[in-house]
Tab-separated table of C-alpha atoms in Angstrom:
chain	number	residue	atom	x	y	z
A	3	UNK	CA	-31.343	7.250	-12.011
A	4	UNK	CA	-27.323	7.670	-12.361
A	5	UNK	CA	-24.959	4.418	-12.319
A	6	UNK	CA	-24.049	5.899	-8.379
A	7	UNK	CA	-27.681	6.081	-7.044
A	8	UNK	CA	-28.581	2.571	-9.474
A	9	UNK	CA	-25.452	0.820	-7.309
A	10	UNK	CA	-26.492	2.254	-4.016
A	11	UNK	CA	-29.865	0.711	-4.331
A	12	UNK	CA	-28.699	-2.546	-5.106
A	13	UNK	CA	-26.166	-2.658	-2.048
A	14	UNK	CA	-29.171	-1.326	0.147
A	15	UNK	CA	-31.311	-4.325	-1.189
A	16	UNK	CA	-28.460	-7.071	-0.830
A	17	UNK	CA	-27.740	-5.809	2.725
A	18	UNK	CA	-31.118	-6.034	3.457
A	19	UNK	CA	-31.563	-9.457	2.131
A	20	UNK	CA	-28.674	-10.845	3.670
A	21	UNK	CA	-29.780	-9.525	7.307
A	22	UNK	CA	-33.061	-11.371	6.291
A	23	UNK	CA	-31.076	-14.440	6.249
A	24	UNK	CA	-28.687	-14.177	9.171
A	25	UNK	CA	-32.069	-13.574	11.473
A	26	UNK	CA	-33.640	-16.610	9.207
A	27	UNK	CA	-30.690	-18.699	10.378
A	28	UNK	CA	-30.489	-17.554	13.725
A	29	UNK	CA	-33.833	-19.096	14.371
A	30	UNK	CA	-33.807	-23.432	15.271
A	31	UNK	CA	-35.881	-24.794	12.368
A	32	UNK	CA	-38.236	-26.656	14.395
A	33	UNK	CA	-39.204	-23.440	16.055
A	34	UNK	CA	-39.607	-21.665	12.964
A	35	UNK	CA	-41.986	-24.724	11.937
A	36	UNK	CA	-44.302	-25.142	15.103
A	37	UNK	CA	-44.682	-21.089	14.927
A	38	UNK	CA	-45.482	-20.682	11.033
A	39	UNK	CA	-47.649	-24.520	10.641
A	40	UNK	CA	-51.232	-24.953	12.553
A	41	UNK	CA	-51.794	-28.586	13.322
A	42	UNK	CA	-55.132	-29.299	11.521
A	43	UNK	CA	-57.721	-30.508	13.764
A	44	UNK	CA	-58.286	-33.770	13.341
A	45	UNK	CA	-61.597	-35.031	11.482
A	46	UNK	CA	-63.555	-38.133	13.380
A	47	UNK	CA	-66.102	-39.544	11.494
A	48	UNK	CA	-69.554	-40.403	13.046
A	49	UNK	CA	-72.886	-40.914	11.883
A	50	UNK	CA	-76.207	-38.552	13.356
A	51	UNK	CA	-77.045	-41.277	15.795
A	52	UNK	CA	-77.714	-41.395	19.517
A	53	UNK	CA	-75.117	-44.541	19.736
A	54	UNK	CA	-72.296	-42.067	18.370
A	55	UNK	CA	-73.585	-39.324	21.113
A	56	UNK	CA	-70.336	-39.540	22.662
A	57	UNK	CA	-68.647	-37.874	19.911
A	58	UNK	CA	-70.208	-34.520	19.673
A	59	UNK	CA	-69.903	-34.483	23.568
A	60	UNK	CA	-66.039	-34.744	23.249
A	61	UNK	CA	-64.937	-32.379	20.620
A	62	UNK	CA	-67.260	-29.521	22.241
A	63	UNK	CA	-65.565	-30.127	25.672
A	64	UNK	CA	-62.135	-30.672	24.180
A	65	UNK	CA	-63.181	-27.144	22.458
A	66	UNK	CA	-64.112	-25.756	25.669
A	67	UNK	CA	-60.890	-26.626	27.334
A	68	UNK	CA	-58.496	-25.127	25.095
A	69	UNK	CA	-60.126	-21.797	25.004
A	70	UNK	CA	-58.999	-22.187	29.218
A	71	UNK	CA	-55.947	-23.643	28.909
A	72	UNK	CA	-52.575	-22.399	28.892
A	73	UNK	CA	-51.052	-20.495	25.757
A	74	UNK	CA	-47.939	-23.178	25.772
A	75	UNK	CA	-49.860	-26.148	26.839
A	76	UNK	CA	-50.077	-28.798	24.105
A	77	UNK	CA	-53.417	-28.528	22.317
A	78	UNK	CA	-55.411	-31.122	19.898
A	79	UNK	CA	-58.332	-30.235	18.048
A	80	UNK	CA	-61.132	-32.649	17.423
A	81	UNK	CA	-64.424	-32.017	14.213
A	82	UNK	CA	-66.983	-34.189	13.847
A	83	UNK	CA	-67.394	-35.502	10.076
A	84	UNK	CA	-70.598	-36.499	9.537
A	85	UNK	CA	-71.472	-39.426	7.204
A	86	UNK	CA	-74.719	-40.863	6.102
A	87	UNK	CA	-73.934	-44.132	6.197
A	88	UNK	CA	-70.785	-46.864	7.524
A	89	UNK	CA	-70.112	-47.962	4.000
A	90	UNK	CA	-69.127	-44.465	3.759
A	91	UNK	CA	-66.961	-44.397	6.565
A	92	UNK	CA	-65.600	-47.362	6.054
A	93	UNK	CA	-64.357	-46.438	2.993
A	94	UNK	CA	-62.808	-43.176	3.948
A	95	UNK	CA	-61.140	-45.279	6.436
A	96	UNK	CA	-59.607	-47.907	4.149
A	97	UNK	CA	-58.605	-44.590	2.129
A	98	UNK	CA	-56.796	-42.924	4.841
A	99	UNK	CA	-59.275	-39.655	4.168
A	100	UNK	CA	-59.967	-40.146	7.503
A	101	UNK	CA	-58.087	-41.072	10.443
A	102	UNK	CA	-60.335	-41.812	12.864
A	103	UNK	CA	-64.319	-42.656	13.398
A	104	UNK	CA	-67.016	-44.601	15.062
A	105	UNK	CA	-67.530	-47.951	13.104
A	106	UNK	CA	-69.646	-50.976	13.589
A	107	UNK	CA	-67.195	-53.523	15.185
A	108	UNK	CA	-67.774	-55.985	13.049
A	109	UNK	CA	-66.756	-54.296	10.210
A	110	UNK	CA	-63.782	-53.483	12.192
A	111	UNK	CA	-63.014	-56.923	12.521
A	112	UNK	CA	-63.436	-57.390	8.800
A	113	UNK	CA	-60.890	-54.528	8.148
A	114	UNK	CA	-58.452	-55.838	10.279
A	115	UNK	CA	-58.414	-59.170	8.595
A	116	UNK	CA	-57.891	-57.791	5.049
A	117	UNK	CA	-54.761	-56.497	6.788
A	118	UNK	CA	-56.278	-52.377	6.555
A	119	UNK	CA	-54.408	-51.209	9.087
A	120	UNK	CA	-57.229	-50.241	11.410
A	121	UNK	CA	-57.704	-50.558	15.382
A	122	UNK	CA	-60.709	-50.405	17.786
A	123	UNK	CA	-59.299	-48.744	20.900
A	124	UNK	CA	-62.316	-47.404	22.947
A	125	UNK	CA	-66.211	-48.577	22.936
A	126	UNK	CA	-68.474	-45.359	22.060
A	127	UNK	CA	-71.648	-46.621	23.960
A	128	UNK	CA	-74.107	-49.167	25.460
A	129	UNK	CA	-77.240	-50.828	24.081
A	130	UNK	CA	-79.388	-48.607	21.982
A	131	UNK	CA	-80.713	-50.951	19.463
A	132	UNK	CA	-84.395	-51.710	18.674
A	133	UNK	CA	-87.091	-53.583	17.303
A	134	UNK	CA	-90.258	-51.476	16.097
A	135	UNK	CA	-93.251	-52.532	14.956
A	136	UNK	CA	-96.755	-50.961	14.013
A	137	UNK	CA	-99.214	-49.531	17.416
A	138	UNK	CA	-101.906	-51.189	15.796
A	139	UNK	CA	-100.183	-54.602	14.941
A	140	UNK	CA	-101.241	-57.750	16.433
A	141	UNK	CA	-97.688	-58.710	17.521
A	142	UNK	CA	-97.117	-58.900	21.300
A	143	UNK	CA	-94.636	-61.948	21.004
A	144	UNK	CA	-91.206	-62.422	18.701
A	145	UNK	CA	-92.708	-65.545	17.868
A	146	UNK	CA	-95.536	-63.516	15.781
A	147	UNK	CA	-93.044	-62.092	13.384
A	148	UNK	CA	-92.672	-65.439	11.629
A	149	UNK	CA	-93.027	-65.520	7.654
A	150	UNK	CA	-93.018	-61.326	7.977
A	151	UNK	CA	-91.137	-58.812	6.463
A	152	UNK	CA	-88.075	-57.222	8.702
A	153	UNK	CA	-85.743	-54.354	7.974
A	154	UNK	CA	-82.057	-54.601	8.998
A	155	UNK	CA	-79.345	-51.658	8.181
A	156	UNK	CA	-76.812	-53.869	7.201
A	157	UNK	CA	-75.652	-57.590	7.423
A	158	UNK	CA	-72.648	-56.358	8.815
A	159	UNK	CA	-74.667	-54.830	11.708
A	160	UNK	CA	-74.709	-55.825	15.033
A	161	UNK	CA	-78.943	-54.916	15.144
A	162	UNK	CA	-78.658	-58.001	12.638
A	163	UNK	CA	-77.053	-60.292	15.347
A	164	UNK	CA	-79.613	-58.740	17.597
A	165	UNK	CA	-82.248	-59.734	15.230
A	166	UNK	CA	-80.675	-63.497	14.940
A	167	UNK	CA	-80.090	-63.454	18.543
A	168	UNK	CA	-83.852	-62.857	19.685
A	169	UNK	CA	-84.741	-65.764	16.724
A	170	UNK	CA	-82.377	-68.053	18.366
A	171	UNK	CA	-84.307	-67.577	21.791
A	172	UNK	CA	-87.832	-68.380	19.905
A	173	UNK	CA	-85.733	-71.458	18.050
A	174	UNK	CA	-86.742	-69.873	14.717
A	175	UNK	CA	-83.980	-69.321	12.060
A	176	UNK	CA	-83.556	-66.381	9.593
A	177	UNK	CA	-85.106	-68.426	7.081
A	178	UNK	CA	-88.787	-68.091	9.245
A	179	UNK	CA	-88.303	-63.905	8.303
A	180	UNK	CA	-87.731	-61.711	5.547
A	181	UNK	CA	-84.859	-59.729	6.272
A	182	UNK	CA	-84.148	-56.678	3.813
A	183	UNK	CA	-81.425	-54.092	4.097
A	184	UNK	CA	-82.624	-50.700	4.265
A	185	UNK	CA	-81.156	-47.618	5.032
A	186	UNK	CA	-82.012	-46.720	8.766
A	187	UNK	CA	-83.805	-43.045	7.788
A	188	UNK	CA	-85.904	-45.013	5.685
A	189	UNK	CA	-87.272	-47.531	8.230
A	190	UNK	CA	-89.743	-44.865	9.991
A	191	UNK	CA	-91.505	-44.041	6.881
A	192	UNK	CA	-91.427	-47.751	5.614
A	193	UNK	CA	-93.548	-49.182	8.511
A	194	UNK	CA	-95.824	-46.482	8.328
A	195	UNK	CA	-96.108	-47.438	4.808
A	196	UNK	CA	-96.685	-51.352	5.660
A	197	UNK	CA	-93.751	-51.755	3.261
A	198	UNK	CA	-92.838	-53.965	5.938
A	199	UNK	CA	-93.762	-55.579	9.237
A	200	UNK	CA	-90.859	-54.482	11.696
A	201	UNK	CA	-87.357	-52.798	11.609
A	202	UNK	CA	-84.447	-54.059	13.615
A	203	UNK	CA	-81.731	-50.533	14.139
A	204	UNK	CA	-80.039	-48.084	16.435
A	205	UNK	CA	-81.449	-44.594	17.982
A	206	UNK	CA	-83.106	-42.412	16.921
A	207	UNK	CA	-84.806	-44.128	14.561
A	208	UNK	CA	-86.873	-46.176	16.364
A	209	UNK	CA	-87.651	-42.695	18.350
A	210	UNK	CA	-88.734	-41.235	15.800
A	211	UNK	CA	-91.688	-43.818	14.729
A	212	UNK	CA	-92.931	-44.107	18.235
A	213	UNK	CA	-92.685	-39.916	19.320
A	214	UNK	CA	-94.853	-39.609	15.992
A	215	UNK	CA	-97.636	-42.743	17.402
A	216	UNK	CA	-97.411	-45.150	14.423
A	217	UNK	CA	-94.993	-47.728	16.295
A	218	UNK	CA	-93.836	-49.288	19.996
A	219	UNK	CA	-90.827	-51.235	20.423
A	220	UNK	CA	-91.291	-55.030	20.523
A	221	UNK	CA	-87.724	-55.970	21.897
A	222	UNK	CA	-85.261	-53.707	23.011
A	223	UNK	CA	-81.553	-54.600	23.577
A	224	UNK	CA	-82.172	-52.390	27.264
A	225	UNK	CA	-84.165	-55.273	27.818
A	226	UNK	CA	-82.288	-58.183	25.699
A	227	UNK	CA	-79.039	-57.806	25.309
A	228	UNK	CA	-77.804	-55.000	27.740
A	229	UNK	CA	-74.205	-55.944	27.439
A	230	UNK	CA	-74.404	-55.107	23.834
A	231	UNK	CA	-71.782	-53.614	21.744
A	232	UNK	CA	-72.198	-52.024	18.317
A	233	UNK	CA	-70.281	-48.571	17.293
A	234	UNK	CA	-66.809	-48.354	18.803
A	235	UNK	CA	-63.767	-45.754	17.894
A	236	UNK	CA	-61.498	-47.020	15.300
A	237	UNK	CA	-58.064	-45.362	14.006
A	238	UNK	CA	-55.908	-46.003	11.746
A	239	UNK	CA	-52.622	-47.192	12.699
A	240	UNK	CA	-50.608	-44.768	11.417
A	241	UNK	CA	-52.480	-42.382	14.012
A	242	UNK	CA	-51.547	-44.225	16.870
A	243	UNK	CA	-47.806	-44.854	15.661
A	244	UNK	CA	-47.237	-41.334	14.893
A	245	UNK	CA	-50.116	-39.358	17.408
A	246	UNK	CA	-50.291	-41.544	20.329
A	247	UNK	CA	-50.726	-38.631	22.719
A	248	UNK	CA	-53.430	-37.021	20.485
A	249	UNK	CA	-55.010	-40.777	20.442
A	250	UNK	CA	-54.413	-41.176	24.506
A	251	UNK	CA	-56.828	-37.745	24.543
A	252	UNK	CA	-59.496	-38.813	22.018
A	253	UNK	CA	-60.180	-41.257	24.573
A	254	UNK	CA	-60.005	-40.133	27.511
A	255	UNK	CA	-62.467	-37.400	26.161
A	256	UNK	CA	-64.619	-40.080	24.987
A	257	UNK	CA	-64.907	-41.949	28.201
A	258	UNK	CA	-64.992	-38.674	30.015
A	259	UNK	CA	-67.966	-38.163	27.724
A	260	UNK	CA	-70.106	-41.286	28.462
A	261	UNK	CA	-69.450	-40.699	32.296
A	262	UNK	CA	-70.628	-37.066	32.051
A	263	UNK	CA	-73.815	-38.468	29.845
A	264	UNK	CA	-74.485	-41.061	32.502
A	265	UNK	CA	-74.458	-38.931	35.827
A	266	UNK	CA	-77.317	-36.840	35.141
A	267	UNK	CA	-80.115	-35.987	33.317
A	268	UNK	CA	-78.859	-32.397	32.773
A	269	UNK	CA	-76.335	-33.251	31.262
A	270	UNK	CA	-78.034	-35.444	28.375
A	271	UNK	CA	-80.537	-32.671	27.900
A	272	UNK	CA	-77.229	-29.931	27.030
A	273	UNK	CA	-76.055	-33.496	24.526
A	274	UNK	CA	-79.247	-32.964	22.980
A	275	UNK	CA	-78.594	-29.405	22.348
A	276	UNK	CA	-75.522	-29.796	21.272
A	277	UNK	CA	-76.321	-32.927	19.010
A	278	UNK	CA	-79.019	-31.661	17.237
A	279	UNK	CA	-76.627	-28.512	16.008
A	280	UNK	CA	-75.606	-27.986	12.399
A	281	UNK	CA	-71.632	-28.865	13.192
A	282	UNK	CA	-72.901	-32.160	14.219
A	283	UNK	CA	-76.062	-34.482	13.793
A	284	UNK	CA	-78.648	-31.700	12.526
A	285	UNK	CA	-81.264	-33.181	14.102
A	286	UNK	CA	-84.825	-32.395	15.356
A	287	UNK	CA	-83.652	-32.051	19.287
A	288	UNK	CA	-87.199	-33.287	20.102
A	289	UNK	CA	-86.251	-36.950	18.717
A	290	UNK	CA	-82.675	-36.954	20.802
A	291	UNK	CA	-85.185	-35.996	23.725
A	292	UNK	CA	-87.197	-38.804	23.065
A	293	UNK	CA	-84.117	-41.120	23.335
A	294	UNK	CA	-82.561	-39.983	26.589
A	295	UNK	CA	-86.237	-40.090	28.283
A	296	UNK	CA	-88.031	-43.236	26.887
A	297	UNK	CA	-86.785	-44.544	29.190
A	298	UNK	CA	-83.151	-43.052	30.480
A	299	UNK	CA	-81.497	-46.546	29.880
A	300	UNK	CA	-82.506	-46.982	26.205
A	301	UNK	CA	-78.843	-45.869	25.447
A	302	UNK	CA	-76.116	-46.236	28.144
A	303	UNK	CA	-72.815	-44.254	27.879
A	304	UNK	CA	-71.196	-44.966	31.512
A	305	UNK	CA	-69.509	-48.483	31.203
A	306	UNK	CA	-66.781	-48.279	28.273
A	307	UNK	CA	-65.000	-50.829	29.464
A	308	UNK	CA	-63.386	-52.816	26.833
A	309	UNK	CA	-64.436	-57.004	27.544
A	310	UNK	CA	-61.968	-59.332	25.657
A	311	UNK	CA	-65.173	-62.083	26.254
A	312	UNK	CA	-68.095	-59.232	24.843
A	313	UNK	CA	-66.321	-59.232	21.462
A	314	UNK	CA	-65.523	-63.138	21.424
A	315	UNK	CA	-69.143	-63.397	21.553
A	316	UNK	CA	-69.723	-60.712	19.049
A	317	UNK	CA	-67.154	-62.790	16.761
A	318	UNK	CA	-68.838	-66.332	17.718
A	319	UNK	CA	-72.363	-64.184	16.266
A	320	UNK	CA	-70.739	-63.002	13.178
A	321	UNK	CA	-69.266	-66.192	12.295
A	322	UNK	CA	-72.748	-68.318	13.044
A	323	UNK	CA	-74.370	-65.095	10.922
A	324	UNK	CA	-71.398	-65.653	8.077
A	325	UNK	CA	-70.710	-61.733	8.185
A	326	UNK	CA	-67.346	-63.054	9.259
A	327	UNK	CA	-65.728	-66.136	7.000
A	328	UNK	CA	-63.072	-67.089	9.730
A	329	UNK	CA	-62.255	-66.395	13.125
A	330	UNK	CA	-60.102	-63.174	13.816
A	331	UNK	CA	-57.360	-62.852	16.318
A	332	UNK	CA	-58.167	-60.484	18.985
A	333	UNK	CA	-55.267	-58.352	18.843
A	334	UNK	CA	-55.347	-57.956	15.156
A	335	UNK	CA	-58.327	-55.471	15.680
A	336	UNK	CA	-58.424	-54.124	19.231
A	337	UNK	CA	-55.585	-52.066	21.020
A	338	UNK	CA	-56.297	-52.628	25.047
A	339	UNK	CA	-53.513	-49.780	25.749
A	340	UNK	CA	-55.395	-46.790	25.757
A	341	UNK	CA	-58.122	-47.608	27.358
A	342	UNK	CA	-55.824	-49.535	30.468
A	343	UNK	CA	-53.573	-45.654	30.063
A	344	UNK	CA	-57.353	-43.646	30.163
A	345	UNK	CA	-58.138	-40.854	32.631
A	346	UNK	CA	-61.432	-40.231	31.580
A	347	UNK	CA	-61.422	-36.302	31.076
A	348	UNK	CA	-63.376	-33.707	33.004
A	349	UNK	CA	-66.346	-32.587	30.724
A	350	UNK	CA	-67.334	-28.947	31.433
A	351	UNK	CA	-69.446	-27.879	29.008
């Protein structure tokens, strides 16, 4: 190529580039940002549980909605992260890997006082918590279970202050059990086993013994303790400083959620569906059956309402249990403001 056509090329190039940047500039940077960056949806952590049913319900209908809404309207997106365990959560939580998940309030508490900025700002259910023991075991009465063997998930658990609770009532003390800590999965197969007498946990997996014919429930909270309060939605408070409006629609999608659950039985047997999925709890659907039938009210979704009183008690419990070294100030753990803001959202799904 000559020195003529090598010099026309380059002013071809440069006049090209520099159009590239006049159009660049004529552009308002924030545009060019919302246009060219996808807000990732944001990750909730949950466990496969009937008490965390809520969840699963939420991020389908929020789902569903956006395919309907309108192209401008402002849009979150919501994925259920699935965890085996709270310890796990918990510590994704303290890490800031997650933003957001169901937690045992307790734990929440527990957080809060070691100043991890963490907040409870919407209950994810009702009861749901149970105590199983063998069909063919002699034990018709609490009182029966003294000097035997009795599986909790965790001390931190609120199916522990069940547990102490329904001792209290039969003026018996933990030291008149066993209590071990066992991994909830592994309760099923370790009464079957005789490994031990009873397990004290959440749905399904006191379903699951008692579909299968090895075990009946011997107290359940339904019965005991219907006011009772276990997983509830923590964030972090970066979330809510920086995301309020995305945190305003988690809830109202979870509250829109338990209503939805509540109303019919139709619409628990399309939560079952969608619960036992692979995106969420992976489940046999037959055992989340089991739950929403045996009877309707083992689990209750409708009533969210956040009681200042529920979780003093829940506090006075942890402290007499010594999960919890020192009372907590309410306000260090619990934000009241979305749930007094919530419009429970339409679920249509």
């Amino acid at each position: 190529m000559s020195f003529a056509n090598q010099a026309t090329a380059h002013f071809l190039r440069r006049r090209q580039v520099l159009r590239g940047v006049i159009a660049a500039a004529a552009v308002p940077f924030g545009t060019l940002s919302c246009t060219t960056q996808k807000q990732k949806p944001l990750q909730v952590g949950g466990l496969p549980v009937t008490c965390n049913l809520t969840l699963p319900v939420a991020c389908m209908a929020k789902a569903a909605s956006n395919r309907v809404d309108p192209a401008g309207s402002q849009r979150f997106e919501y994925e259920f992260s699935k965890y085996s365990g709270w310890p796990e959560i918990k510590e994704s939580l303290m890490a800031g890997r997650i933003q957001a998940g169901y937690m045992l309030a307790p734990l929440v508490m527990d957080l809060a006082d070691r100043r991890i900025p963490v907040k409870i700002v919407s209950l994810g259910h009702r009861s749901g918590a149970v105590i199983m023991v063998r069909t063919d075991s002699p034990y018709q009465h609490f009182k029966q279970l003294a000097r035997k063997r009795i599986a909790v998930p965790s001390r931190f658990a609120v199916d522990f202050l069940f547990l102490r609770k329904m001792l209290a009532r039969e003026s018996m003390t933990p030291n008149d059990v066993e209590i071990v800590e066992m991994a909830p999965p592994d309760m099923p197969a370790a009464l079957y086993a005789n490994a031990v007498d009873a397990y004290c946990t959440g749905e399904p997996f006191g379903a699951a013994a008692q579909r299968a014919g090895y075990a009946r429930p011997l107290r359940m909270t339904r019965d005991e303790w219907p006011r009772y309060i276990c997983c509830v939605l923590t964030v972090r408070e970066e979330l809510i400083n920086e995301q309020r409006p995305m945190v305003q629609d988690l809830v109202n999608l979870v509250l829109g959620a338990g209503m939805w659950l509540d109303a019919q039985q139709a619409n628990r047997d399309k939560a079952v569906a969608i619960a036992a999925g692979r995106n969420f709890f992976n489940q046999d659907p037959n055992i989340i059956q089991f739950v929403m039938e045996n009877p309707t009210d083992r689990v209750t979704y409708g009533d969210l309402r956040i009681i200042r009183s529920e979780f003093e008690e829940l506090m006075q419990l942890s402290l007499e249990a010594r999960t919890i070294e020192h009372p907590i100030a309410y306000e260090k753990y619990m934000d009241e403001s979305f749930a007094r803001n919530a419009t429970p959202a339409v679920i249509a799904i």
